[in-house]
JSON list of C-alpha atoms and ligand atoms in Angstrom, two decimals:
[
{"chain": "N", "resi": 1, "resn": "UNK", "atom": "CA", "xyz": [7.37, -8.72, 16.88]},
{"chain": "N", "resi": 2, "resn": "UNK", "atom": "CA", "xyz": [6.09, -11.11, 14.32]},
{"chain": "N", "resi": 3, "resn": "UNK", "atom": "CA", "xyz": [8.68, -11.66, 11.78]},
{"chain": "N", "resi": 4, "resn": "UNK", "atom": "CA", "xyz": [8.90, -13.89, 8.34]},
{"chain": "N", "resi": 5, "resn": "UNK", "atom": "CA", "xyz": [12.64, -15.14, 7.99]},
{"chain": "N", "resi": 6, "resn": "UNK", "atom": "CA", "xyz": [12.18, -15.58, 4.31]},
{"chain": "N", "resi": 7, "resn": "UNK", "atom": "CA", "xyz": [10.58, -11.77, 3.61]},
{"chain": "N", "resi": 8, "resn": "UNK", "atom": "CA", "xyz": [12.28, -9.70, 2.29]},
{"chain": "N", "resi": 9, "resn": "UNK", "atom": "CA", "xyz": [10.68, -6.83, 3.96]},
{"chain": "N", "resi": 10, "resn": "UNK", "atom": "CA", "xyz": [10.91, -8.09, 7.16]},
{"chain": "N", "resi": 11, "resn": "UNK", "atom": "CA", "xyz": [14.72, -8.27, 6.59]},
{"chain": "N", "resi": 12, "resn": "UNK", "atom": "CA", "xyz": [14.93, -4.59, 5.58]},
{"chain": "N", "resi": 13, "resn": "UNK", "atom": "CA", "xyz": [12.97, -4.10, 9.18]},
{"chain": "N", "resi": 14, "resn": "UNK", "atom": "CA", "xyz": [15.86, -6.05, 10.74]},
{"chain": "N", "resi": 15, "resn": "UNK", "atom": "CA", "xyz": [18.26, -4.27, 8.76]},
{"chain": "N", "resi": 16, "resn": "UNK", "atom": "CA", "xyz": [19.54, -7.99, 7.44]},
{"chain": "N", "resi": 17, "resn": "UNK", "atom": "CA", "xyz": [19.11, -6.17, 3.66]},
{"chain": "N", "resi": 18, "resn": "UNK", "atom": "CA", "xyz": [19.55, -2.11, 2.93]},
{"chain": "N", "resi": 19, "resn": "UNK", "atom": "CA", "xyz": [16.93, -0.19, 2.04]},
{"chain": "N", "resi": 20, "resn": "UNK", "atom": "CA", "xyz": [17.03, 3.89, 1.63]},
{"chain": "N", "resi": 21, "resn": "UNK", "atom": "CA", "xyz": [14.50, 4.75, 4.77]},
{"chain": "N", "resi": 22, "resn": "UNK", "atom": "CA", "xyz": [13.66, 8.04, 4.81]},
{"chain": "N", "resi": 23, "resn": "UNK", "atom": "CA", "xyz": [10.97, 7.71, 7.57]},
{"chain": "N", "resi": 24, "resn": "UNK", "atom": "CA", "xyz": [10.60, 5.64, 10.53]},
{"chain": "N", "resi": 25, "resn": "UNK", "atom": "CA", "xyz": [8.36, 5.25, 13.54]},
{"chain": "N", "resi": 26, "resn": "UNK", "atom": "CA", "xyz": [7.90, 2.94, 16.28]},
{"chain": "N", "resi": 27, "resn": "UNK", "atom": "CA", "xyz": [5.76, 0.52, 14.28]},
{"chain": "N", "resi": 28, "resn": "UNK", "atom": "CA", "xyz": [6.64, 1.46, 10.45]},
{"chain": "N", "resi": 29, "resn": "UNK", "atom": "CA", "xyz": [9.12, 2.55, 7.89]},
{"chain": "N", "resi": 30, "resn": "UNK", "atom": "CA", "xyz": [8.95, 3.95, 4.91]},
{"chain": "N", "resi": 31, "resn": "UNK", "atom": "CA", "xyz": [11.53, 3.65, 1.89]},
{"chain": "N", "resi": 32, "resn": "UNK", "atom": "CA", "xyz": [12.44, 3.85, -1.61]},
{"chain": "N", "resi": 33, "resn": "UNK", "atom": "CA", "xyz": [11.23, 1.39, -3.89]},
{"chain": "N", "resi": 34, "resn": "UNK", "atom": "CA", "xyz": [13.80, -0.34, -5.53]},
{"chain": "N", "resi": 35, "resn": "UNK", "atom": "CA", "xyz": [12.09, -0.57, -8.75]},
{"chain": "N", "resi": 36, "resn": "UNK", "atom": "CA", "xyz": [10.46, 2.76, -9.12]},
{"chain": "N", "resi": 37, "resn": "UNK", "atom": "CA", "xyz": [7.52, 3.64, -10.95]},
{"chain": "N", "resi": 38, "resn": "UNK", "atom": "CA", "xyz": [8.37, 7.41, -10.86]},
{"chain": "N", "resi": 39, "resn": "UNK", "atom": "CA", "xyz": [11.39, 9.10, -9.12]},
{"chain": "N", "resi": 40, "resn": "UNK", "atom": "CA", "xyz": [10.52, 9.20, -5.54]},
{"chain": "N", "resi": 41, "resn": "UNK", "atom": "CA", "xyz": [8.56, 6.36, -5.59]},
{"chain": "N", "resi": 42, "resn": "UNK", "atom": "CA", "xyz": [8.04, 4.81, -1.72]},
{"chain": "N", "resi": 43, "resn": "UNK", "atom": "CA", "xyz": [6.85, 2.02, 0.08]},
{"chain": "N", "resi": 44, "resn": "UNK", "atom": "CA", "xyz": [5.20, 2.41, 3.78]},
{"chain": "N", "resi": 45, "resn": "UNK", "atom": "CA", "xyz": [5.14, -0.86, 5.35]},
{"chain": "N", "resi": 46, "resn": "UNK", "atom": "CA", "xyz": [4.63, -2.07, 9.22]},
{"chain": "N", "resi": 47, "resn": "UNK", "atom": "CA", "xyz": [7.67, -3.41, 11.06]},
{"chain": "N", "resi": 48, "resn": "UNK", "atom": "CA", "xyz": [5.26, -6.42, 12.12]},
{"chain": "N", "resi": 49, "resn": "UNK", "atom": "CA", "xyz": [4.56, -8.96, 9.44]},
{"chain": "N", "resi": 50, "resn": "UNK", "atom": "CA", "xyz": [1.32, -9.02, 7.72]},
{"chain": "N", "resi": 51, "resn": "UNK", "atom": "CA", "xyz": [0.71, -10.67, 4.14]},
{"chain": "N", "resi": 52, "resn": "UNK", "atom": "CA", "xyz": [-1.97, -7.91, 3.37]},
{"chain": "N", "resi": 53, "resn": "UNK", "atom": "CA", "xyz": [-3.85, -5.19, 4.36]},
{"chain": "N", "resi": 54, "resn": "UNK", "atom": "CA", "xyz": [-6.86, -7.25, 5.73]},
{"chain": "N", "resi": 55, "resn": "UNK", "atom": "CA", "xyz": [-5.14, -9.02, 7.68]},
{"chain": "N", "resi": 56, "resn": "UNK", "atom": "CA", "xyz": [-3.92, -5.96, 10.12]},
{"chain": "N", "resi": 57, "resn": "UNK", "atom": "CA", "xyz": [-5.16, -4.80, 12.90]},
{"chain": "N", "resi": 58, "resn": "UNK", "atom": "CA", "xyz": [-7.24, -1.62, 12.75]},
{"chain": "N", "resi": 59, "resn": "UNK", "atom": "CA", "xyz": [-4.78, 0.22, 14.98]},
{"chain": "N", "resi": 60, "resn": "UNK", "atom": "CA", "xyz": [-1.59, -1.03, 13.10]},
{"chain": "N", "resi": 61, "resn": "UNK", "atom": "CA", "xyz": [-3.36, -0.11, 9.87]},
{"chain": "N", "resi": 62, "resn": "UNK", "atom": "CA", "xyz": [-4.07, 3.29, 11.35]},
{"chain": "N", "resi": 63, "resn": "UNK", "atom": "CA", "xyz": [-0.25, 3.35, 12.20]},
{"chain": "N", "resi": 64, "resn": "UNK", "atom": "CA", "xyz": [0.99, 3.07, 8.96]},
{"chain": "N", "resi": 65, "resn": "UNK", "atom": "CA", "xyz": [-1.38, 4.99, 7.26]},
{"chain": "N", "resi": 66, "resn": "UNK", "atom": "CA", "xyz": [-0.54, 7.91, 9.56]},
{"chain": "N", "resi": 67, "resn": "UNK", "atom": "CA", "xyz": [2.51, 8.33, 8.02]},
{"chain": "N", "resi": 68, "resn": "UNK", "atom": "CA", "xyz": [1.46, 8.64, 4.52]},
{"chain": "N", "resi": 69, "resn": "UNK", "atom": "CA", "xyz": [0.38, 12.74, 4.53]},
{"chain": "N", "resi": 70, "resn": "UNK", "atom": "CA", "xyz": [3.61, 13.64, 5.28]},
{"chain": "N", "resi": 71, "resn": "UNK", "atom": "CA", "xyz": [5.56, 11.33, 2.97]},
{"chain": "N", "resi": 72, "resn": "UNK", "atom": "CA", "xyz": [2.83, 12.86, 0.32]},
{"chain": "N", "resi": 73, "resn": "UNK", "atom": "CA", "xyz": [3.62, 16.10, 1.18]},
{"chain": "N", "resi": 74, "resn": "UNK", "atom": "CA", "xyz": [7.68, 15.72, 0.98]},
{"chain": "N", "resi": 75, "resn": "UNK", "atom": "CA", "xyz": [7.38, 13.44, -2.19]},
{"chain": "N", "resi": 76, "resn": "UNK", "atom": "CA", "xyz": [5.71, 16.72, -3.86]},
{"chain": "N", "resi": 77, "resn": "UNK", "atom": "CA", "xyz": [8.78, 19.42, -2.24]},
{"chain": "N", "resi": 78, "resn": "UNK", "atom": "CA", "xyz": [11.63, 16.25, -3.46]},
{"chain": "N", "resi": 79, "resn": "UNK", "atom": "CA", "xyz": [10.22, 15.32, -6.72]},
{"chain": "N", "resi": 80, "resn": "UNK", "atom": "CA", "xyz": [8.22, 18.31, -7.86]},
{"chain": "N", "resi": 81, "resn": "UNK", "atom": "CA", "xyz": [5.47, 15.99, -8.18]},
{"chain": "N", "resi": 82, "resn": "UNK", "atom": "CA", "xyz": [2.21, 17.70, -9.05]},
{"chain": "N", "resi": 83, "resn": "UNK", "atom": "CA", "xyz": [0.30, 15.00, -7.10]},
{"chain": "N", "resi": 84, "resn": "UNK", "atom": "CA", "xyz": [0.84, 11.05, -6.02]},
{"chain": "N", "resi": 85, "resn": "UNK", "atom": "CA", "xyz": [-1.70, 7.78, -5.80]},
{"chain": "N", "resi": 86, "resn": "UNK", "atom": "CA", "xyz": [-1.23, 5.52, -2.78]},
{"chain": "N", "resi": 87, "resn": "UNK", "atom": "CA", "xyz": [-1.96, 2.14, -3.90]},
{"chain": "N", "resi": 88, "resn": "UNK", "atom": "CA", "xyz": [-2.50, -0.87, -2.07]},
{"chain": "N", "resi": 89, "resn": "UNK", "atom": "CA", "xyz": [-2.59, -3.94, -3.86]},
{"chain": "N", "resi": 90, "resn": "UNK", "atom": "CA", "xyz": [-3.64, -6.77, -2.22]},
{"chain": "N", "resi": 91, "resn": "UNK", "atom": "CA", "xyz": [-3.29, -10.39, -3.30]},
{"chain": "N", "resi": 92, "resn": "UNK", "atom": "CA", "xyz": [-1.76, -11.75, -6.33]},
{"chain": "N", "resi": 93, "resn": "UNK", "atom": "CA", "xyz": [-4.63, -11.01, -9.03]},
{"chain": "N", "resi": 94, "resn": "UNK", "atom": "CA", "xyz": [-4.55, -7.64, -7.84]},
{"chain": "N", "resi": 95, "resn": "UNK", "atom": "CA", "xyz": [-0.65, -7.63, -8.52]},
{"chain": "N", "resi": 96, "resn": "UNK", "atom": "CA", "xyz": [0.71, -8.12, -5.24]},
{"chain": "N", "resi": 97, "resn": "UNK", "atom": "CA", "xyz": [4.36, -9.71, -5.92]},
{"chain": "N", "resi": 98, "resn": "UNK", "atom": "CA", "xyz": [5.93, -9.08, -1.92]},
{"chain": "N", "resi": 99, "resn": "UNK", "atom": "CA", "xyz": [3.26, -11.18, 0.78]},
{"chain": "N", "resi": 100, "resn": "UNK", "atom": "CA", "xyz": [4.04, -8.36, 3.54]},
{"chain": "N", "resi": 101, "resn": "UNK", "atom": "CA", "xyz": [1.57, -5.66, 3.16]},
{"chain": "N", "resi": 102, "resn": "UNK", "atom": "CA", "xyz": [2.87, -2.27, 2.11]},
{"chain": "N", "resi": 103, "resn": "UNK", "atom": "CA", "xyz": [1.28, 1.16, 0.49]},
{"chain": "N", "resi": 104, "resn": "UNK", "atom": "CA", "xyz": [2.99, 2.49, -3.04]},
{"chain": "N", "resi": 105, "resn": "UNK", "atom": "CA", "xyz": [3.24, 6.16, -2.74]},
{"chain": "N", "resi": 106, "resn": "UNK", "atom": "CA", "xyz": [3.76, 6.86, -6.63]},
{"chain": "N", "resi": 107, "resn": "UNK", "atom": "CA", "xyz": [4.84, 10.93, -7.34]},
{"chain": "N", "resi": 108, "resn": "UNK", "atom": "CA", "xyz": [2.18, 11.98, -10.28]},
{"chain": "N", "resi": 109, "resn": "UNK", "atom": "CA", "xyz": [3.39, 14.47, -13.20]},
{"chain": "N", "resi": 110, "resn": "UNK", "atom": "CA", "xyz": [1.13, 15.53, -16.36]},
{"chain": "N", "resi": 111, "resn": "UNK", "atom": "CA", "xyz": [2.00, 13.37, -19.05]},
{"chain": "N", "resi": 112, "resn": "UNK", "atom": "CA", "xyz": [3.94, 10.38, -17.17]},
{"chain": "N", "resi": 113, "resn": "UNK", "atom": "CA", "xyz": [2.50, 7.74, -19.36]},
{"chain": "N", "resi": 114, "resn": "UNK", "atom": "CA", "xyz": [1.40, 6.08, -15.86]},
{"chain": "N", "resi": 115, "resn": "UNK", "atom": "CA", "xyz": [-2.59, 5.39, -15.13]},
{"chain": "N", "resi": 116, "resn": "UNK", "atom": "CA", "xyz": [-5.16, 2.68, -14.81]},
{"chain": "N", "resi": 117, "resn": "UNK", "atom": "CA", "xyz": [-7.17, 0.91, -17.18]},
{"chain": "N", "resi": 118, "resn": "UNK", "atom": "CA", "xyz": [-10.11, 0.37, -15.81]},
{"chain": "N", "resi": 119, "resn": "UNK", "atom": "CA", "xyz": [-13.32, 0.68, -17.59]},
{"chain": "N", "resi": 120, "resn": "UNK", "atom": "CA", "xyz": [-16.26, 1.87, -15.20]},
{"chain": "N", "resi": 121, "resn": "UNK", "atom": "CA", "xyz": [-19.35, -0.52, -15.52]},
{"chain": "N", "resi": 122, "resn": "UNK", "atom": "CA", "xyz": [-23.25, 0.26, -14.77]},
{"chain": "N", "resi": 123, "resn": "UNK", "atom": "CA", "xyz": [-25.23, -1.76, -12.12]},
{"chain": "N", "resi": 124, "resn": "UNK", "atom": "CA", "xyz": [-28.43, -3.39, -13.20]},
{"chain": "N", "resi": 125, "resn": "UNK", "atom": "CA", "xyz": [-31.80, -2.51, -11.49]},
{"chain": "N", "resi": 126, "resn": "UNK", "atom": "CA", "xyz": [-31.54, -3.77, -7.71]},
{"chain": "N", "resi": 127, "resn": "UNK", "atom": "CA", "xyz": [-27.92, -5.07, -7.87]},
{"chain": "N", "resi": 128, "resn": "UNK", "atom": "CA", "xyz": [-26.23, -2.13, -5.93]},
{"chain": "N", "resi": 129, "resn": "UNK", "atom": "CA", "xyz": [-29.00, -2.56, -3.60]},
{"chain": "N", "resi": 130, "resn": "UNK", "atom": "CA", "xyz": [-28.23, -6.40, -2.67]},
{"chain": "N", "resi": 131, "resn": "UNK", "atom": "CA", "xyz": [-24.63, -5.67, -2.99]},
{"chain": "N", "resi": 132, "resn": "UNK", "atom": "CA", "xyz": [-25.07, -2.93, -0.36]},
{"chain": "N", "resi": 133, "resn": "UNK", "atom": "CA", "xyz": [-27.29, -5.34, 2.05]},
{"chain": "N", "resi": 134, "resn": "UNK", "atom": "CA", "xyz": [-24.71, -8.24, 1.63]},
{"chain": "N", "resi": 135, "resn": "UNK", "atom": "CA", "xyz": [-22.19, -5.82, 2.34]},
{"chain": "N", "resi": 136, "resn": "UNK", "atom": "CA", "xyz": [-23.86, -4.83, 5.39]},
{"chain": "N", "resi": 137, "resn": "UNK", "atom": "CA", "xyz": [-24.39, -8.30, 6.72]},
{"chain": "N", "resi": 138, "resn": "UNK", "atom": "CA", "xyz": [-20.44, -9.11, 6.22]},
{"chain": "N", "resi": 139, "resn": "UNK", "atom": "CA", "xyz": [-19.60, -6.07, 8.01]},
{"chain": "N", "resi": 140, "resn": "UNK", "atom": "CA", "xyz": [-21.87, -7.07, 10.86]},
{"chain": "N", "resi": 141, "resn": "UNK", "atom": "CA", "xyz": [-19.67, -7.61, 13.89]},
{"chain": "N", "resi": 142, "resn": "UNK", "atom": "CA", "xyz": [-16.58, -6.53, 12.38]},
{"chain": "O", "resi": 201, "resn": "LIG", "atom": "P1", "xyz": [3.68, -5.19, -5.05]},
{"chain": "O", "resi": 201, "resn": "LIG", "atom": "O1", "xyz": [3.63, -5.62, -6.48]},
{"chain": "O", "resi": 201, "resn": "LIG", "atom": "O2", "xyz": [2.54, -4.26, -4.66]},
{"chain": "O", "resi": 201, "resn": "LIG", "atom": "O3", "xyz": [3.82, -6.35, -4.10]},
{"chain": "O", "resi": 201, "resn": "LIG", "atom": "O4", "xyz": [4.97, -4.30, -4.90]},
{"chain": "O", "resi": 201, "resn": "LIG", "atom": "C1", "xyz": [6.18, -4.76, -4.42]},
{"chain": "O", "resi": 201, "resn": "LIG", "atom": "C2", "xyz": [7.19, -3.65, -4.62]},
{"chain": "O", "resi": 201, "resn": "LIG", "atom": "O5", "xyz": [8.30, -3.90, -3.79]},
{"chain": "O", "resi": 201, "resn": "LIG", "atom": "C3", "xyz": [7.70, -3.52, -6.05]},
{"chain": "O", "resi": 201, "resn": "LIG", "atom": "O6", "xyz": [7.40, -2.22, -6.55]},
{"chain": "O", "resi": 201, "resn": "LIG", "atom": "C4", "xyz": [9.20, -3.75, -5.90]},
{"chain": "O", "resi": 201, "resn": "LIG", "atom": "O7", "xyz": [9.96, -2.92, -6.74]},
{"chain": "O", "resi": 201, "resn": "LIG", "atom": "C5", "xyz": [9.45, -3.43, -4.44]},
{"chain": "O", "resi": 201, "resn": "LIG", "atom": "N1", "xyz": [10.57, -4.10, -3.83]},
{"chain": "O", "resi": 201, "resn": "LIG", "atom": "C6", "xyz": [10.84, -5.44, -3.83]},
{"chain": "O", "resi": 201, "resn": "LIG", "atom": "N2", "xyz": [11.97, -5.67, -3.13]},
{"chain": "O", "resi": 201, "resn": "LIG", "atom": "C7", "xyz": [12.41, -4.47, -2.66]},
{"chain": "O", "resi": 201, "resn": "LIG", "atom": "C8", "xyz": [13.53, -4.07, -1.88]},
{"chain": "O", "resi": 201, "resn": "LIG", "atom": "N3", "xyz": [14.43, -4.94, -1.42]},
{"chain": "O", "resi": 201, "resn": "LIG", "atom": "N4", "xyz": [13.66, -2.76, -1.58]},
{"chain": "O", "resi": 201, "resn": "LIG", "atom": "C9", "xyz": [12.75, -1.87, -2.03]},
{"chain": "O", "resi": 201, "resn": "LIG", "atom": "N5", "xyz": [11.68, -2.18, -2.78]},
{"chain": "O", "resi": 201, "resn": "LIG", "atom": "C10", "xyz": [11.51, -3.47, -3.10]}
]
């Protein structure tokens, strides 16, 4: 098990700091986020040490992410929650503060006040083409 003594995620995997789990498995654990965006608010992380999402494994991926219908599900019957987003963020400009990677699952209500900002743009002529070629080519032998 790969383990980073100075994260603090990994500790709450080695149960060096508490956290309020309300789901384990062999290779992840999901708990309460200590500084909730909504009541209910979890994290899903993997027990092995990863600074982001693409840096995992596709099976260990797949592992955690298996987990996150029925932590969906049971946020809605705790919190009432009409809905929830599962975020990822992944590296600092994307707001990533904790380098071990983890998914938000954030219970949704009409009216919370929470939501993006994000401002969809248009592609010029032939852009989304060469983006999708280039995209293509980096994916080659993935
Ligand atoms: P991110 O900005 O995506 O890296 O999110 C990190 C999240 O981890 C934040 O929402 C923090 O509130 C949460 N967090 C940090 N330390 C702890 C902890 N010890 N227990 C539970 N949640 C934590």
């Amino acid at each position: 098990m790969t383990r980073d003594p100075d994260c603090v995620f990994c500790k709450i995997v080695a149960g060096k700091i508490p956290a309020s789990v309300v789901l384990e498995s062999d290779t992840a654990l999901a708990f309460l986020d200590v500084g909730p965006l909504a009541e209910g608010h979890l994290l899903v992380i993997p027990r092995e040490h990863y600074a982001d999402l693409s840096a995992m494994p596709p099976e260990e991926a797949a592992s955690m992410a298996s987990l996150i219908p029925s932590l969906g599900r049971a946020a809605r019957k705790v919190t009432g929650a009409e809905g929830f987003n599962v975020l990822v963020n992944e590296g600092r400009v994307a707001g990533q503060e904790v380098p071990h990677v983890h998914a938000h699952i954030i219970p949704r209500a009409v009216d919370d006040g929470l939501g993006y900002r994000w401002k969809p743009k248009q592609y010029a002529e032939g852009k989304a083409a060469e983006l999708t070629g280039r995209y293509r080519e980096a994916l080659t032998g993935e």
